[in-house]
């Protein structure tokens, strides 16, 4: 099992718990075995210590010296265009879809149900045709 | 004292009540780590009576101010000299912690002493707290983080989301 997502200076992480939930941040320094000093000037995260349990490490990494200042982080972050890369990633898209699903109204839920039924009808019709054709063949 | 929650650093200044003989007695300042200003003042008198011939009935607290950390976003190596009572005697100790604030490190120290030595907060006296430069650090568990290219994985991640249900069909994934 090769670990590709490591805790290191410059590793981009997703905050999973707390008031900054769902925001990206950059690991700026390691405090100890359980906490990292984290900063997210481009995503509205204040410079603070967050436990590793509240972070999801991502595949992105920026080049910054340890304990870099916000200005340096912003420059490196924008140079590598992390924000855009994250938004285009499958993980981010799934989060957006999940959030949308959780926020839809009852009418929209009804519409989704109808659309699902329509799709099921089309699929089942085709499936039955194929089954019939196979039965006829054999 | 009960080391409740996160301790704060207080600068407590007190003196003997002025008298006709000594109209302007000298002030004594102490750096106290306590959960609130009430406990800070109490701790001040606790140490005062041990160190000087001065107790609460004979003196007054001139000021008790919280000292916020000068750089709460900078990781520091903090050395704490303390004295504690064990079940069979009293001992001195030097302990090191890594934290963003000095008060945070002292809180860690109290928790650590309770865990490792079963020492209650009332039997611990913090003698000296200092931010230690990297070359003067002594403890390996602090020195291991003195690496500008530090990198390590988070193996066998047990996440809170694993415990949403008591019974699941598959064992949870711990490799992220």
CSV table of C-alpha atoms in Angstrom, one decimal:
chain,number,residue,atom,x,y,z
A,1,UNK,CA,0.0,0.0,0.0
A,2,UNK,CA,1.8,3.1,-1.2
A,3,UNK,CA,0.7,6.3,0.4
A,4,UNK,CA,0.4,9.1,-2.2
A,5,UNK,CA,-1.4,11.7,0.0
A,6,UNK,CA,1.1,12.7,2.6
A,7,UNK,CA,1.0,15.3,5.3
A,8,UNK,CA,3.7,17.8,4.2
A,9,UNK,CA,4.2,21.5,4.0
A,10,UNK,CA,2.1,22.8,1.1
A,11,UNK,CA,-0.3,19.8,1.0
A,12,UNK,CA,-3.9,21.0,0.2
A,13,UNK,CA,-6.5,19.5,2.4
A,14,UNK,CA,-10.3,19.6,2.6
A,15,UNK,CA,-11.7,20.5,6.0
A,16,UNK,CA,-14.3,18.0,7.0
A,17,UNK,CA,-15.6,19.3,10.4
A,18,UNK,CA,-16.2,22.5,12.1
A,19,UNK,CA,-17.3,26.0,10.9
A,20,UNK,CA,-15.0,25.8,7.9
A,21,UNK,CA,-16.5,22.5,6.7
A,22,UNK,CA,-16.1,21.9,3.0
A,23,UNK,CA,-13.4,24.5,2.5
A,24,UNK,CA,-9.9,24.0,1.2
A,25,UNK,CA,-6.8,24.8,3.2
A,26,UNK,CA,-3.1,24.4,3.0
A,27,UNK,CA,-0.9,22.7,5.5
A,28,UNK,CA,1.7,25.3,6.5
A,29,UNK,CA,3.4,23.6,9.4
A,30,UNK,CA,3.0,20.5,11.6
A,31,UNK,CA,2.4,21.3,15.3
A,32,UNK,CA,2.6,17.7,16.5
A,33,UNK,CA,1.4,14.2,15.8
A,34,UNK,CA,-2.2,15.2,15.8
A,35,UNK,CA,-2.4,18.8,14.6
A,36,UNK,CA,-1.3,20.9,11.7
A,37,UNK,CA,-1.1,24.6,11.3
A,38,UNK,CA,-3.3,25.3,8.4
A,39,UNK,CA,-4.2,28.4,6.4
A,40,UNK,CA,-6.6,29.0,3.5
A,41,UNK,CA,-6.4,32.7,2.4
A,42,UNK,CA,-8.0,31.9,-1.0
A,43,UNK,CA,-10.9,29.9,0.6
A,44,UNK,CA,-11.7,32.0,3.6
A,45,UNK,CA,-10.0,29.8,6.2
A,46,UNK,CA,-8.2,31.6,9.1
A,47,UNK,CA,-4.7,30.5,10.1
A,48,UNK,CA,-5.3,28.0,12.8
A,49,UNK,CA,-4.3,24.6,14.2
A,50,UNK,CA,-6.6,21.8,13.0
A,51,UNK,CA,-6.4,18.2,14.0
A,52,UNK,CA,-5.6,15.7,11.2
A,53,UNK,CA,-8.9,13.9,12.0
A,54,UNK,CA,-10.8,16.9,10.6
A,55,UNK,CA,-8.8,17.0,7.4
A,56,UNK,CA,-9.0,15.0,4.2
A,57,UNK,CA,-5.7,15.2,2.3
A,58,UNK,CA,-6.1,15.9,-1.4
A,59,UNK,CA,-3.9,15.2,-4.4
A,60,UNK,CA,-2.7,18.7,-4.7
A,61,UNK,CA,0.4,20.3,-3.3
A,62,UNK,CA,1.9,23.8,-3.6
A,63,UNK,CA,5.5,24.8,-3.1
A,64,UNK,CA,5.8,27.0,0.0
A,65,UNK,CA,8.4,27.2,2.8
A,66,UNK,CA,7.2,26.1,6.2
A,67,UNK,CA,5.3,28.8,8.2
A,68,UNK,CA,4.9,30.8,5.0
A,69,UNK,CA,3.0,34.0,5.3
A,70,UNK,CA,-0.5,34.4,3.7
A,71,UNK,CA,0.9,36.4,0.8
A,72,UNK,CA,3.3,33.6,-0.2
A,73,UNK,CA,0.5,31.0,0.1
A,74,UNK,CA,-1.8,33.1,-2.1
A,75,UNK,CA,0.9,33.5,-4.8
A,76,UNK,CA,1.8,29.8,-4.8
A,77,UNK,CA,-1.9,28.7,-4.7
A,78,UNK,CA,-2.9,30.9,-7.6
A,79,UNK,CA,0.2,30.0,-9.6
A,80,UNK,CA,-0.9,26.3,-9.5
A,81,UNK,CA,-4.5,27.3,-9.9
A,82,UNK,CA,-5.6,24.9,-7.1
A,83,UNK,CA,-9.0,26.4,-6.8
A,84,UNK,CA,-9.9,25.6,-10.4
A,85,UNK,CA,-8.2,22.1,-10.4
A,86,UNK,CA,-10.3,21.3,-7.3
A,87,UNK,CA,-13.5,22.4,-8.8
A,88,UNK,CA,-12.8,20.2,-11.9
A,89,UNK,CA,-12.0,17.1,-9.8
A,90,UNK,CA,-14.6,14.3,-9.5
A,91,UNK,CA,-14.5,14.6,-5.7
A,92,UNK,CA,-15.6,18.3,-5.8
A,93,UNK,CA,-18.3,17.6,-8.4
A,94,UNK,CA,-19.7,14.8,-6.2
A,95,UNK,CA,-19.8,17.2,-3.2
A,96,UNK,CA,-21.6,19.8,-5.2
A,97,UNK,CA,-24.1,17.2,-6.5
A,98,UNK,CA,-24.7,16.0,-2.9
A,99,UNK,CA,-25.2,19.5,-1.6
A,100,UNK,CA,-27.7,20.1,-4.4
A,101,UNK,CA,-29.6,16.9,-3.7
A,102,UNK,CA,-29.9,17.8,0.0
A,103,UNK,CA,-31.2,21.3,-0.8
A,104,UNK,CA,-34.0,20.5,-3.3
A,105,UNK,CA,-37.6,21.3,-2.7
A,106,UNK,CA,-40.4,18.7,-2.5
A,107,UNK,CA,-41.6,19.7,-6.0
A,108,UNK,CA,-38.1,19.0,-7.4
A,109,UNK,CA,-38.1,15.7,-5.6
A,110,UNK,CA,-41.3,14.8,-7.4
A,111,UNK,CA,-39.8,15.8,-10.7
A,112,UNK,CA,-36.7,13.7,-10.0
A,113,UNK,CA,-39.1,10.8,-9.2
A,114,UNK,CA,-40.9,11.2,-12.5
A,115,UNK,CA,-37.7,11.4,-14.5
A,116,UNK,CA,-36.4,8.3,-12.8
A,117,UNK,CA,-39.6,6.4,-13.6
A,118,UNK,CA,-39.4,7.5,-17.3
A,119,UNK,CA,-35.8,6.3,-17.5
A,120,UNK,CA,-36.8,3.0,-15.8
A,121,UNK,CA,-39.6,2.5,-18.4
A,122,UNK,CA,-37.2,3.1,-21.3
A,123,UNK,CA,-34.6,0.7,-19.9
A,124,UNK,CA,-37.1,-2.0,-19.0
A,125,UNK,CA,-38.7,-1.8,-22.4
A,126,UNK,CA,-35.3,-2.2,-24.1
A,127,UNK,CA,-34.3,-5.0,-21.7
A,128,UNK,CA,-37.4,-7.0,-22.4
A,129,UNK,CA,-36.9,-6.6,-26.2
A,130,UNK,CA,-33.3,-7.9,-25.8
A,131,UNK,CA,-34.4,-10.8,-23.6
A,132,UNK,CA,-37.2,-11.7,-26.0
A,133,UNK,CA,-34.7,-11.6,-28.9
A,134,UNK,CA,-32.3,-13.9,-27.0
A,135,UNK,CA,-35.1,-16.3,-26.2
A,136,UNK,CA,-36.2,-16.4,-29.8
A,137,UNK,CA,-32.5,-17.0,-30.9
A,138,UNK,CA,-32.0,-19.9,-28.5
B,1,UNK,CA,-6.9,24.3,41.3
B,2,UNK,CA,-8.9,22.3,38.8
B,3,UNK,CA,-7.2,22.8,35.4
B,4,UNK,CA,-10.6,23.2,33.7
B,5,UNK,CA,-10.8,23.6,29.9
B,6,UNK,CA,-8.1,25.7,28.3
B,7,UNK,CA,-5.9,27.5,30.7
B,8,UNK,CA,-5.1,31.2,30.2
B,9,UNK,CA,-2.0,33.1,31.2
B,10,UNK,CA,-2.4,35.8,33.7
B,11,UNK,CA,-0.1,38.5,35.0
B,12,UNK,CA,-1.0,38.9,38.6
B,13,UNK,CA,0.6,41.7,40.6
B,14,UNK,CA,0.0,42.0,44.4
B,15,UNK,CA,1.5,43.6,47.4
B,16,UNK,CA,1.1,43.8,51.1
B,17,UNK,CA,-1.4,46.4,52.3
B,18,UNK,CA,0.3,49.8,52.9
B,19,UNK,CA,0.9,50.6,56.5
B,20,UNK,CA,2.2,53.6,58.5
B,21,UNK,CA,5.6,51.9,58.7
B,22,UNK,CA,5.7,51.0,55.0
B,23,UNK,CA,3.4,53.3,53.1
B,24,UNK,CA,4.5,52.0,49.7
B,25,UNK,CA,5.3,48.2,49.9
B,26,UNK,CA,7.0,46.5,47.0
B,27,UNK,CA,4.8,44.8,44.4
B,28,UNK,CA,5.3,41.1,43.4
B,29,UNK,CA,4.4,39.9,40.0
B,30,UNK,CA,3.6,36.3,39.0
B,31,UNK,CA,2.9,34.5,35.8
B,32,UNK,CA,-0.1,32.3,36.6
B,33,UNK,CA,-1.7,29.8,34.3
B,34,UNK,CA,-5.4,29.3,35.4
B,35,UNK,CA,-8.8,28.7,33.9
B,36,UNK,CA,-10.1,32.1,34.9
B,37,UNK,CA,-9.1,35.2,36.8
B,38,UNK,CA,-10.6,34.0,40.1
B,39,UNK,CA,-8.5,30.9,40.1
B,40,UNK,CA,-5.5,33.0,39.0
B,41,UNK,CA,-5.8,35.3,42.0
B,42,UNK,CA,-6.2,32.3,44.3
B,43,UNK,CA,-3.2,30.6,42.8
B,44,UNK,CA,-1.3,33.9,43.3
B,45,UNK,CA,-1.9,33.9,47.0
B,46,UNK,CA,-1.1,30.2,47.2
B,47,UNK,CA,2.4,30.8,45.8
B,48,UNK,CA,2.8,34.1,47.7
B,49,UNK,CA,2.4,32.5,51.0
B,50,UNK,CA,4.9,29.8,50.0
B,51,UNK,CA,7.5,32.3,48.7
B,52,UNK,CA,7.0,35.3,50.9
B,53,UNK,CA,5.6,36.1,54.3
B,54,UNK,CA,2.4,37.4,52.7
B,55,UNK,CA,-1.1,36.0,52.7
B,56,UNK,CA,-4.4,37.1,51.2
B,57,UNK,CA,-5.6,38.8,54.4
B,58,UNK,CA,-2.5,40.9,54.6
B,59,UNK,CA,-2.4,42.0,51.0
B,60,UNK,CA,-4.2,43.0,47.9
B,61,UNK,CA,-4.0,42.1,44.2
B,62,UNK,CA,-3.1,45.2,42.4
B,63,UNK,CA,-3.8,43.9,38.9
B,64,UNK,CA,-4.8,40.6,37.4
B,65,UNK,CA,-4.7,40.7,33.6
B,66,UNK,CA,-4.9,38.0,31.0
B,67,UNK,CA,-1.9,37.9,28.8
B,68,UNK,CA,-2.8,36.8,25.3
B,69,UNK,CA,-0.2,35.0,23.3
B,70,UNK,CA,2.0,37.3,21.3
B,71,UNK,CA,2.0,35.1,18.2
B,72,UNK,CA,-0.8,32.6,18.3
B,73,UNK,CA,-0.3,31.4,14.7
B,74,UNK,CA,3.4,30.5,15.2
B,75,UNK,CA,4.3,27.0,16.2
B,76,UNK,CA,6.5,27.1,19.3
B,77,UNK,CA,8.5,24.6,21.4
B,78,UNK,CA,7.7,25.3,25.0
B,79,UNK,CA,9.7,24.0,27.9
B,80,UNK,CA,8.0,23.7,31.2
B,81,UNK,CA,9.8,23.3,34.5
B,82,UNK,CA,7.5,21.9,37.1
B,83,UNK,CA,7.3,20.4,40.6
B,84,UNK,CA,4.8,17.8,41.5
B,85,UNK,CA,3.8,15.6,44.4
B,86,UNK,CA,3.7,11.9,43.5
B,87,UNK,CA,2.3,9.3,45.9
B,88,UNK,CA,5.6,8.8,47.6
B,89,UNK,CA,7.5,12.1,47.3
B,90,UNK,CA,7.8,15.4,45.4
B,91,UNK,CA,9.9,15.7,42.2
B,92,UNK,CA,11.1,18.3,39.8
B,93,UNK,CA,10.5,17.8,36.1
B,94,UNK,CA,11.3,19.4,32.8
B,95,UNK,CA,8.8,18.7,30.0
B,96,UNK,CA,8.6,20.0,26.5
B,97,UNK,CA,5.6,20.5,24.3
B,98,UNK,CA,4.8,21.9,20.9
B,99,UNK,CA,1.9,24.2,20.6
B,100,UNK,CA,0.8,27.5,19.1
B,101,UNK,CA,0.3,29.2,22.5
B,102,UNK,CA,2.2,29.1,25.8
B,103,UNK,CA,-1.1,28.6,27.7
B,104,UNK,CA,-2.0,25.8,25.4
B,105,UNK,CA,1.2,24.1,26.2
B,106,UNK,CA,0.7,24.4,29.9
B,107,UNK,CA,-2.8,22.9,29.4
B,108,UNK,CA,-1.2,20.1,27.6
B,109,UNK,CA,1.2,19.7,30.4
B,110,UNK,CA,-1.5,19.3,33.1
B,111,UNK,CA,-3.3,16.8,30.9
B,112,UNK,CA,-0.1,14.9,30.3
B,113,UNK,CA,0.9,14.8,33.9
B,114,UNK,CA,-2.5,13.5,34.8
B,115,UNK,CA,-2.2,10.8,32.2
B,116,UNK,CA,1.4,9.7,32.7
B,117,UNK,CA,1.9,10.2,36.4
B,118,UNK,CA,-1.7,10.4,37.8
B,119,UNK,CA,-0.8,13.8,39.1
B,120,UNK,CA,-3.8,16.0,39.9
B,121,UNK,CA,-3.7,19.7,39.1
B,122,UNK,CA,-3.6,20.6,42.8
B,123,UNK,CA,-0.3,18.8,43.3
B,124,UNK,CA,1.4,20.4,40.3
B,125,UNK,CA,3.3,23.7,40.6
B,126,UNK,CA,4.5,25.3,37.3
B,127,UNK,CA,7.8,26.8,38.2
B,128,UNK,CA,8.9,28.2,34.8
B,129,UNK,CA,7.5,28.3,31.3
B,130,UNK,CA,9.7,29.4,28.4
B,131,UNK,CA,9.7,29.2,24.6
B,132,UNK,CA,12.7,27.2,23.9
B,133,UNK,CA,14.7,27.7,20.7
B,134,UNK,CA,15.1,24.7,18.4
B,135,UNK,CA,18.7,24.0,19.2
B,136,UNK,CA,18.0,23.9,23.0
B,137,UNK,CA,15.2,21.4,22.8
B,138,UNK,CA,15.9,18.1,24.6
B,139,UNK,CA,12.9,15.8,24.1
B,140,UNK,CA,12.9,13.5,21.1
B,141,UNK,CA,9.2,13.7,20.7
B,142,UNK,CA,9.5,17.4,20.1
B,143,UNK,CA,12.7,17.3,18.1
B,144,UNK,CA,11.2,14.8,15.6
B,145,UNK,CA,9.1,17.7,14.2
B,146,UNK,CA,12.2,19.9,13.6
B,147,UNK,CA,12.3,19.1,10.0
B,148,UNK,CA,11.6,21.7,7.3
B,149,UNK,CA,10.8,18.9,4.8
B,150,UNK,CA,8.6,16.9,7.2
B,151,UNK,CA,6.3,14.4,5.5
B,152,UNK,CA,4.4,11.5,6.7
B,153,UNK,CA,1.2,9.6,5.7
B,154,UNK,CA,-1.9,9.2,7.8
B,155,UNK,CA,-2.1,5.4,7.8
B,156,UNK,CA,-5.1,3.4,8.9
B,157,UNK,CA,-7.5,6.3,9.1
B,158,UNK,CA,-10.4,5.6,11.3
B,159,UNK,CA,-12.9,8.2,10.5
B,160,UNK,CA,-16.0,9.3,12.4
B,161,UNK,CA,-18.2,8.5,9.5
B,162,UNK,CA,-17.3,4.9,10.0
B,163,UNK,CA,-19.4,4.9,13.2
B,164,UNK,CA,-22.7,6.1,11.8
B,165,UNK,CA,-24.2,2.6,12.1
B,166,UNK,CA,-23.6,-0.2,14.4
B,167,UNK,CA,-24.0,-2.9,11.8
B,168,UNK,CA,-22.6,-2.7,8.3
B,169,UNK,CA,-22.3,-5.2,5.4
B,170,UNK,CA,-18.6,-4.5,4.7
B,171,UNK,CA,-15.6,-3.6,6.8
B,172,UNK,CA,-14.9,0.2,6.5
B,173,UNK,CA,-12.1,1.4,4.2
B,174,UNK,CA,-9.2,3.0,6.1
B,175,UNK,CA,-6.9,3.8,3.2
B,176,UNK,CA,-7.4,7.3,1.9
